[in-house]
Amino acid sequence: MSEDIPIWRIKYLPRNLDQICGREKIKNSLKKIIVQSNFPHLLFIGSEGIGKTTLANLFSKEFLGKEYDANFKMVYANVPLSEEERSQARKEAYVSKSKVGSIAGRRITTPAFIQVKIKPFVQLKALGDTPFKILVVKNFEALGNNQQGFRRLMEKYGSNCRMILITDKISSIIDPIVSRCQIFLIPRVKFEDFRDLIFNIA
């Protein structure tokens, strides 16, 4: 357990959507999606630390059920690749001349982060009975110019994997991606809801 995370925060961390404080409209919308067993790519927008990642994770757990571990992945767009991952990306970017096809002997221009962190997960179909995988990308705006490459993956592998993008800077996300997502504006918890939660804990 990380020493900088208070024990009380771990103890009272919500375990499902119903335990999330307030935000009834958003929770009800996510529950409807779970019942329908289908949804487009999602975009969660809200200020830092407001609970976007918790919402995305708990929604994914309830949607995927027992298939969660095999079909869920979360990546942080603002975390640089390790040297090992960069080396892997360089190797995968070159297509051997011995391969058959028009790209043999050429270099693939897919951004390294997408090539290493995202593509291997989204290009394979879901395991088990779930209709598709779920990929959560936190701090999505940090992809910067690589968002165009990400958009192509959204289009190509959308049937294999739905993506939940998390950001606090929607102005930094390109329109072609925003238009492909159902948008959830995550508000701050109302004082009354927070007060009721504290009373219930006490």
Short mmCIF file of C-alpha atoms in Angstrom, two decimals:
data_model
loop_
_atom_site.label_atom_id
_atom_site.label_comp_id
_atom_site.label_asym_id
_atom_site.label_seq_id
_atom_site.Cartn_x
_atom_site.Cartn_y
_atom_site.Cartn_z
CA MET A 1 0.00 0.00 0.00
CA SER A 2 1.34 3.41 -0.92
CA GLU A 3 2.30 5.43 2.16
CA ASP A 4 0.90 8.66 0.71
CA ILE A 5 -2.66 7.28 0.42
CA PRO A 6 -4.64 7.68 3.67
CA ILE A 7 -5.98 4.41 5.12
CA TRP A 8 -9.47 5.89 5.43
CA ARG A 9 -9.51 6.66 1.73
CA ILE A 10 -8.77 3.03 0.89
CA LYS A 11 -11.34 1.77 3.40
CA TYR A 12 -14.19 3.90 2.04
CA LEU A 13 -13.32 3.66 -1.64
CA PRO A 14 -16.53 2.80 -3.57
CA ARG A 15 -16.74 -0.82 -4.73
CA ASN A 16 -19.53 -0.34 -7.27
CA LEU A 17 -21.48 2.43 -9.00
CA ASP A 18 -24.15 2.53 -6.30
CA GLN A 19 -21.54 3.42 -3.67
CA ILE A 20 -20.33 6.50 -5.57
CA CYS A 21 -21.37 9.67 -3.79
CA GLY A 22 -24.09 11.61 -5.65
CA ARG A 23 -24.03 11.99 -9.44
CA GLU A 24 -27.26 10.03 -9.80
CA LYS A 25 -27.90 11.10 -13.39
CA ILE A 26 -24.51 9.87 -14.57
CA LYS A 27 -24.76 6.62 -12.62
CA ASN A 28 -28.20 5.92 -14.07
CA SER A 29 -26.92 6.55 -17.60
CA LEU A 30 -24.03 4.15 -17.07
CA LYS A 31 -26.35 1.51 -15.60
CA LYS A 32 -28.56 1.74 -18.70
CA ILE A 33 -25.50 1.07 -20.83
CA ILE A 34 -24.73 -2.03 -18.77
CA VAL A 35 -28.28 -3.34 -19.26
CA GLN A 36 -28.08 -2.69 -23.02
CA SER A 37 -24.67 -4.45 -23.22
CA ASN A 38 -23.48 -1.97 -25.83
CA PHE A 39 -22.08 1.55 -25.98
CA PRO A 40 -19.96 3.85 -28.19
CA HIS A 41 -16.59 5.19 -27.16
CA LEU A 42 -16.95 7.40 -24.08
CA LEU A 43 -15.32 10.68 -23.07
CA PHE A 44 -15.25 11.58 -19.36
CA ILE A 45 -14.60 15.27 -18.74
CA GLY A 46 -14.10 16.94 -15.37
CA SER A 47 -11.59 18.70 -13.15
CA GLU A 48 -8.60 16.81 -11.78
CA GLY A 49 -9.27 14.51 -8.82
CA ILE A 50 -13.03 14.61 -9.22
CA GLY A 51 -13.47 10.84 -9.64
CA LYS A 52 -13.46 10.28 -13.40
CA THR A 53 -11.10 7.32 -13.20
CA THR A 54 -13.06 5.69 -10.38
CA LEU A 55 -16.26 6.00 -12.41
CA ALA A 56 -14.62 4.52 -15.50
CA ASN A 57 -13.10 1.63 -13.56
CA LEU A 58 -16.25 0.69 -11.65
CA PHE A 59 -18.38 0.97 -14.79
CA SER A 60 -15.96 -1.32 -16.63
CA LYS A 61 -16.03 -3.86 -13.79
CA GLU A 62 -19.82 -4.01 -13.80
CA PHE A 63 -20.04 -4.13 -17.59
CA LEU A 64 -17.42 -6.86 -18.06
CA GLY A 65 -18.27 -8.85 -14.93
CA LYS A 66 -16.18 -12.00 -14.55
CA GLU A 67 -14.37 -11.18 -17.81
CA TYR A 68 -12.96 -7.93 -16.39
CA ASP A 69 -9.37 -9.05 -15.73
CA ALA A 70 -8.92 -10.48 -19.23
CA ASN A 71 -10.59 -7.66 -21.15
CA PHE A 72 -9.76 -4.41 -19.34
CA LYS A 73 -6.72 -2.18 -19.58
CA MET A 74 -5.91 1.31 -18.29
CA VAL A 75 -3.06 3.38 -19.69
CA TYR A 76 -1.73 6.81 -18.72
CA ALA A 77 -1.08 9.00 -21.74
CA ASN A 78 1.13 11.36 -19.72
CA VAL A 79 3.58 8.65 -18.60
CA PRO A 80 6.62 8.41 -20.94
CA LEU A 81 7.60 5.06 -22.42
CA SER A 82 10.47 3.22 -20.78
CA GLU A 83 13.67 2.69 -22.74
CA GLU A 84 12.71 -0.96 -23.18
CA GLU A 85 9.32 0.04 -24.60
CA ARG A 86 10.93 2.53 -26.98
CA SER A 87 13.30 -0.16 -28.18
CA GLN A 88 10.36 -2.48 -28.73
CA ALA A 89 8.56 0.21 -30.75
CA ARG A 90 11.61 0.73 -32.97
CA LYS A 91 11.83 -2.99 -33.69
CA GLU A 92 8.13 -3.30 -34.47
CA ALA A 93 8.20 -0.23 -36.73
CA TYR A 94 10.28 -2.02 -39.37
CA VAL A 95 8.65 -4.62 -41.61
CA SER A 96 11.16 -7.18 -42.81
CA LYS A 97 11.81 -7.40 -46.56
CA SER A 98 11.10 -11.12 -46.27
CA LYS A 99 7.45 -10.34 -45.52
CA VAL A 100 4.90 -10.47 -48.31
CA GLY A 101 3.00 -7.28 -49.10
CA SER A 102 3.35 -3.68 -50.15
CA ILE A 103 4.84 -2.53 -46.82
CA ALA A 104 7.69 -5.08 -46.80
CA GLY A 105 10.99 -3.34 -46.14
CA ARG A 106 9.31 -0.17 -44.93
CA ARG A 107 8.85 1.54 -41.59
CA ILE A 108 5.42 1.84 -39.98
CA THR A 109 4.68 5.39 -38.84
CA THR A 110 2.38 4.48 -35.92
CA PRO A 111 3.36 6.61 -32.86
CA ALA A 112 5.45 4.63 -30.37
CA PHE A 113 3.00 5.03 -27.46
CA ILE A 114 0.12 3.70 -29.55
CA GLN A 115 2.22 0.92 -31.08
CA VAL A 116 3.38 -0.42 -27.70
CA LYS A 117 0.68 0.50 -25.17
CA ILE A 118 -2.56 0.39 -27.13
CA LYS A 119 -2.47 -1.52 -30.42
CA PRO A 120 -1.54 -4.96 -28.99
CA PHE A 121 -4.58 -4.79 -26.68
CA VAL A 122 -7.22 -3.41 -29.05
CA GLN A 123 -6.38 -5.45 -32.14
CA LEU A 124 -7.37 -8.77 -30.52
CA LYS A 125 -10.99 -9.73 -29.90
CA ALA A 126 -12.37 -10.02 -26.37
CA LEU A 127 -12.01 -13.25 -24.42
CA GLY A 128 -15.07 -15.01 -23.02
CA ASP A 129 -18.68 -13.94 -23.41
CA THR A 130 -18.28 -10.16 -23.30
CA PRO A 131 -18.96 -8.40 -26.63
CA PHE A 132 -15.76 -6.33 -26.56
CA LYS A 133 -12.84 -5.15 -24.44
CA ILE A 134 -12.62 -1.82 -22.63
CA LEU A 135 -9.56 0.43 -22.79
CA VAL A 136 -9.35 3.45 -20.46
CA VAL A 137 -6.90 6.20 -21.42
CA LYS A 138 -6.25 8.61 -18.58
CA ASN A 139 -4.96 12.15 -19.26
CA PHE A 140 -5.83 11.62 -22.91
CA GLU A 141 -4.98 15.20 -23.87
CA ALA A 142 -1.30 14.34 -23.27
CA LEU A 143 -1.25 12.37 -26.54
CA GLY A 144 -1.00 15.70 -28.35
CA ASN A 145 -0.24 15.21 -32.05
CA ASN A 146 -0.55 11.44 -31.66
CA GLN A 147 -4.31 11.78 -31.37
CA GLN A 148 -4.71 11.33 -35.13
CA GLY A 149 -3.04 7.94 -34.89
CA PHE A 150 -5.31 7.06 -31.99
CA ARG A 151 -8.37 8.09 -34.01
CA ARG A 152 -7.45 5.58 -36.71
CA LEU A 153 -7.33 2.82 -34.09
CA MET A 154 -10.75 3.86 -32.79
CA GLU A 155 -12.15 3.38 -36.28
CA LYS A 156 -10.29 0.20 -37.16
CA TYR A 157 -10.69 -1.73 -33.91
CA GLY A 158 -13.92 -0.28 -32.54
CA SER A 159 -15.67 -3.64 -32.87
CA ASN A 160 -12.99 -5.29 -30.71
CA CYS A 161 -12.64 -2.64 -28.04
CA ARG A 162 -14.54 0.34 -26.70
CA MET A 163 -12.43 3.18 -25.37
CA ILE A 164 -13.08 5.46 -22.41
CA LEU A 165 -11.05 8.64 -22.67
CA ILE A 166 -10.46 10.72 -19.54
CA THR A 167 -9.45 14.37 -19.57
CA ASP A 168 -9.72 17.67 -17.76
CA LYS A 169 -8.82 19.63 -20.92
CA ILE A 170 -11.37 18.93 -23.65
CA SER A 171 -10.06 21.91 -25.64
CA SER A 172 -6.87 19.89 -26.21
CA ILE A 173 -8.69 16.99 -27.88
CA ILE A 174 -9.25 17.04 -31.64
CA ASP A 175 -12.81 17.29 -32.93
CA PRO A 176 -12.77 13.98 -34.88
CA ILE A 177 -12.24 12.14 -31.59
CA VAL A 178 -14.77 14.16 -29.60
CA SER A 179 -17.40 13.53 -32.28
CA ARG A 180 -16.88 9.77 -32.01
CA CYS A 181 -17.61 9.67 -28.28
CA GLN A 182 -20.59 9.88 -25.98
CA ILE A 183 -19.66 12.69 -23.60
CA PHE A 184 -20.05 12.58 -19.83
CA LEU A 185 -19.47 15.83 -17.94
CA ILE A 186 -18.49 14.77 -14.41
CA PRO A 187 -19.62 17.43 -11.90
CA ARG A 188 -18.38 18.07 -8.40
CA VAL A 189 -20.27 16.27 -5.65
CA LYS A 190 -23.09 18.36 -4.20
CA PHE A 191 -22.55 19.43 -0.60
CA GLU A 192 -25.78 17.70 0.49
CA ASP A 193 -24.66 14.37 -0.99
CA PHE A 194 -21.23 14.66 0.61
CA ARG A 195 -22.78 15.54 3.98
CA ASP A 196 -25.08 12.51 3.83
CA LEU A 197 -22.13 10.27 3.01
CA ILE A 198 -20.17 11.52 6.02
CA PHE A 199 -23.18 11.02 8.32
CA ASN A 200 -23.61 7.44 7.07
CA ILE A 201 -19.94 6.67 7.69
CA ALA A 202 -20.04 8.22 11.16
#
